[in-house]
Short mmCIF file of C-alpha atoms in Angstrom, two decimals:
data_model
loop_
_atom_site.label_atom_id
_atom_site.label_comp_id
_atom_site.label_asym_id
_atom_site.label_seq_id
_atom_site.Cartn_x
_atom_site.Cartn_y
_atom_site.Cartn_z
CA UNK X 1 -20.04 -14.58 8.09
CA UNK X 2 -21.85 -14.65 11.37
CA UNK X 3 -23.96 -11.43 12.02
CA UNK X 4 -23.25 -9.51 15.24
CA UNK X 5 -24.68 -6.57 16.93
CA UNK X 6 -23.72 -3.14 15.53
CA UNK X 7 -20.73 -1.76 17.45
CA UNK X 8 -21.33 1.73 16.18
CA UNK X 9 -24.28 4.29 15.81
CA UNK X 10 -24.79 7.18 13.97
CA UNK X 11 -24.16 9.27 17.05
CA UNK X 12 -20.86 11.51 16.62
CA UNK X 13 -19.97 10.36 20.13
CA UNK X 14 -19.58 6.76 18.82
CA UNK X 15 -17.79 7.89 15.63
CA UNK X 16 -15.32 10.49 16.90
CA UNK X 17 -13.88 8.55 19.84
CA UNK X 18 -10.58 6.66 20.06
CA UNK X 19 -12.70 3.32 19.79
CA UNK X 20 -13.47 4.12 16.06
CA UNK X 21 -11.73 1.41 14.32
CA UNK X 22 -11.52 2.99 10.94
CA UNK X 23 -9.88 6.18 12.44
CA UNK X 24 -7.37 3.98 14.50
CA UNK X 25 -6.48 2.10 11.46
CA UNK X 26 -6.05 5.16 9.47
CA UNK X 27 -3.82 6.75 12.26
CA UNK X 28 -1.89 3.46 12.38
CA UNK X 29 -1.13 3.51 8.61
CA UNK X 30 -0.19 7.15 8.73
CA UNK X 31 2.19 6.55 11.30
CA UNK X 32 3.76 3.86 9.74
CA UNK X 33 4.22 5.57 6.47
CA UNK X 34 5.62 8.29 8.11
CA UNK X 35 8.44 6.52 9.62
CA UNK X 36 9.15 4.57 6.46
CA UNK X 37 9.10 7.71 4.60
CA UNK X 38 11.79 9.33 7.08
CA UNK X 39 13.94 6.13 6.35
CA UNK X 40 13.80 5.96 2.55
CA UNK X 41 14.20 9.63 2.41
CA UNK X 42 18.09 9.15 2.11
CA UNK X 43 17.31 6.91 -0.88
CA UNK X 44 15.58 9.75 -2.54
CA UNK X 45 12.22 8.15 -2.33
CA UNK X 46 8.83 8.78 -0.87
CA UNK X 47 5.99 6.52 -0.24
CA UNK X 48 4.35 7.44 -3.64
CA UNK X 49 7.82 6.28 -5.32
CA UNK X 50 9.14 3.46 -3.27
CA UNK X 51 5.53 1.38 -3.44
CA UNK X 52 5.45 1.06 -7.33
CA UNK X 53 9.26 0.21 -7.21
CA UNK X 54 8.48 -2.55 -4.92
CA UNK X 55 5.38 -3.57 -7.10
CA UNK X 56 7.49 -3.68 -10.10
CA UNK X 57 10.13 -5.87 -8.75
CA UNK X 58 8.32 -8.23 -6.38
CA UNK X 59 4.98 -8.38 -8.03
CA UNK X 60 5.88 -8.03 -11.62
CA UNK X 61 3.51 -5.16 -12.18
CA UNK X 62 5.33 -3.53 -14.88
CA UNK X 63 2.59 -1.24 -16.59
CA UNK X 64 1.22 2.25 -15.74
CA UNK X 65 -2.22 0.60 -15.74
CA UNK X 66 -1.30 -2.25 -13.56
CA UNK X 67 0.44 0.10 -11.14
CA UNK X 68 -2.82 2.30 -10.90
CA UNK X 69 -4.98 -0.81 -10.14
CA UNK X 70 -2.42 -2.11 -7.40
CA UNK X 71 -2.03 1.20 -5.91
CA UNK X 72 -5.69 2.12 -6.12
CA UNK X 73 -4.69 5.51 -7.71
CA UNK X 74 -5.66 7.09 -11.09
CA UNK X 75 -3.46 6.91 -14.42
CA UNK X 76 -2.41 10.60 -13.92
CA UNK X 77 -1.20 9.95 -10.43
CA UNK X 78 1.08 6.78 -11.68
CA UNK X 79 2.40 9.00 -14.73
CA UNK X 80 3.60 11.52 -12.12
CA UNK X 81 5.23 9.06 -9.82
CA UNK X 82 6.84 7.40 -12.97
CA UNK X 83 8.13 10.60 -14.22
CA UNK X 84 9.77 11.30 -11.01
CA UNK X 85 11.21 7.81 -10.68
CA UNK X 86 12.72 8.30 -14.29
CA UNK X 87 14.08 11.80 -13.53
CA UNK X 88 15.81 10.18 -10.64
CA UNK X 89 17.18 7.17 -12.43
CA UNK X 90 15.36 4.43 -10.88
CA UNK X 91 13.14 3.22 -13.63
CA UNK X 92 12.85 3.60 -17.60
CA UNK X 93 9.76 3.22 -19.64
CA UNK X 94 10.13 0.91 -22.69
CA UNK X 95 7.44 0.20 -25.44
CA UNK X 96 6.48 -3.64 -25.53
CA UNK X 97 8.15 -5.19 -28.45
CA UNK X 98 4.86 -7.52 -28.84
CA UNK X 99 2.59 -4.44 -28.67
CA UNK X 100 3.80 -1.03 -29.34
CA UNK X 101 0.93 0.58 -27.83
CA UNK X 102 2.02 -1.02 -24.21
CA UNK X 103 4.72 0.78 -21.96
CA UNK X 104 6.52 -1.49 -19.86
CA UNK X 105 8.13 0.00 -16.86
CA UNK X 106 11.79 -1.30 -16.26
CA UNK X 107 13.81 -0.94 -13.00
CA UNK X 108 17.24 0.53 -13.68
CA UNK X 109 20.55 -0.67 -11.47
CA UNK X 110 19.61 2.35 -9.20
CA UNK X 111 16.05 0.94 -8.98
CA UNK X 112 17.21 -2.42 -8.34
CA UNK X 113 19.66 -1.16 -5.45
CA UNK X 114 16.90 0.99 -4.00
CA UNK X 115 14.38 -1.71 -3.75
CA UNK X 116 16.97 -4.28 -2.10
CA UNK X 117 17.18 -1.41 0.84
CA UNK X 118 13.47 -0.85 1.03
CA UNK X 119 12.04 -4.37 2.38
CA UNK X 120 14.46 -4.14 5.53
CA UNK X 121 13.25 -0.61 5.98
CA UNK X 122 9.58 -1.85 5.87
CA UNK X 123 10.39 -5.03 8.25
CA UNK X 124 12.12 -3.13 10.74
CA UNK X 125 9.49 -0.40 11.05
CA UNK X 126 6.57 -2.81 11.24
CA UNK X 127 8.68 -4.61 14.03
CA UNK X 128 9.08 -1.49 16.02
CA UNK X 129 5.22 -1.06 15.90
CA UNK X 130 4.77 -4.64 16.82
CA UNK X 131 7.21 -4.33 19.76
CA UNK X 132 5.90 -6.12 23.02
CA UNK X 133 3.24 -8.17 20.98
CA UNK X 134 3.53 -11.98 21.57
CA UNK X 135 3.27 -14.54 18.61
CA UNK X 136 -0.48 -15.17 19.79
CA UNK X 137 -1.47 -11.33 19.66
CA UNK X 138 0.41 -10.96 16.31
CA UNK X 139 -1.38 -13.97 14.57
CA UNK X 140 -4.75 -12.60 16.45
CA UNK X 141 -4.25 -9.00 14.97
CA UNK X 142 -3.42 -10.38 11.39
CA UNK X 143 -6.61 -12.61 11.61
CA UNK X 144 -8.81 -9.70 12.75
CA UNK X 145 -7.68 -7.36 10.16
CA UNK X 146 -8.06 -10.21 7.39
CA UNK X 147 -11.77 -10.60 8.66
CA UNK X 148 -12.33 -6.95 8.46
CA UNK X 149 -11.04 -6.80 5.04
CA UNK X 150 -13.19 -10.12 3.89
CA UNK X 151 -16.37 -8.31 5.46
CA UNK X 152 -15.48 -4.94 3.48
CA UNK X 153 -14.78 -7.01 0.26
CA UNK X 154 -18.28 -8.75 0.59
CA UNK X 155 -20.28 -5.78 1.30
CA UNK X 156 -18.51 -3.65 -1.39
CA UNK X 157 -19.32 -6.54 -4.01
CA UNK X 158 -23.12 -6.70 -2.51
CA UNK X 159 -23.06 -2.99 -2.89
CA UNK X 160 -21.67 -2.87 -6.51
CA UNK X 161 -24.35 -5.48 -7.72
CA UNK X 162 -27.00 -3.51 -6.12
CA UNK X 163 -26.09 -0.21 -8.25
#
């Protein structure tokens, strides 16, 4: 990764402005999730609930521990989300036939029906936020975000090694 000059200093004027990339990304993430939540509300789902459903269906992540890792949340939060999803009839918990200590999460018919409606909602919402972008601008945005993620992962790994 090539080095570049720092874009920010510890000056509060630098970090509190509309040029703060971290704040802008957070604001964008929040706005996107607010729209998706409004659109998934008629399905009886919040972002804390539709995200696990998608991971179960499309990524095959079917254990509470796997969901916690993928969602970057603690086991208690996963348990609460699964409790709500189970109460709404979207998932069932089943013991693994090979290892009774392991709980598997299975989508019900209602869960399968809901997940088939969620991806179009997400696609439509993202397309709303990308209105007016050219193909080149879209590819550049994705490339820049991936570079930031790679930089962050690299520095996180180095920091973890130092600890």
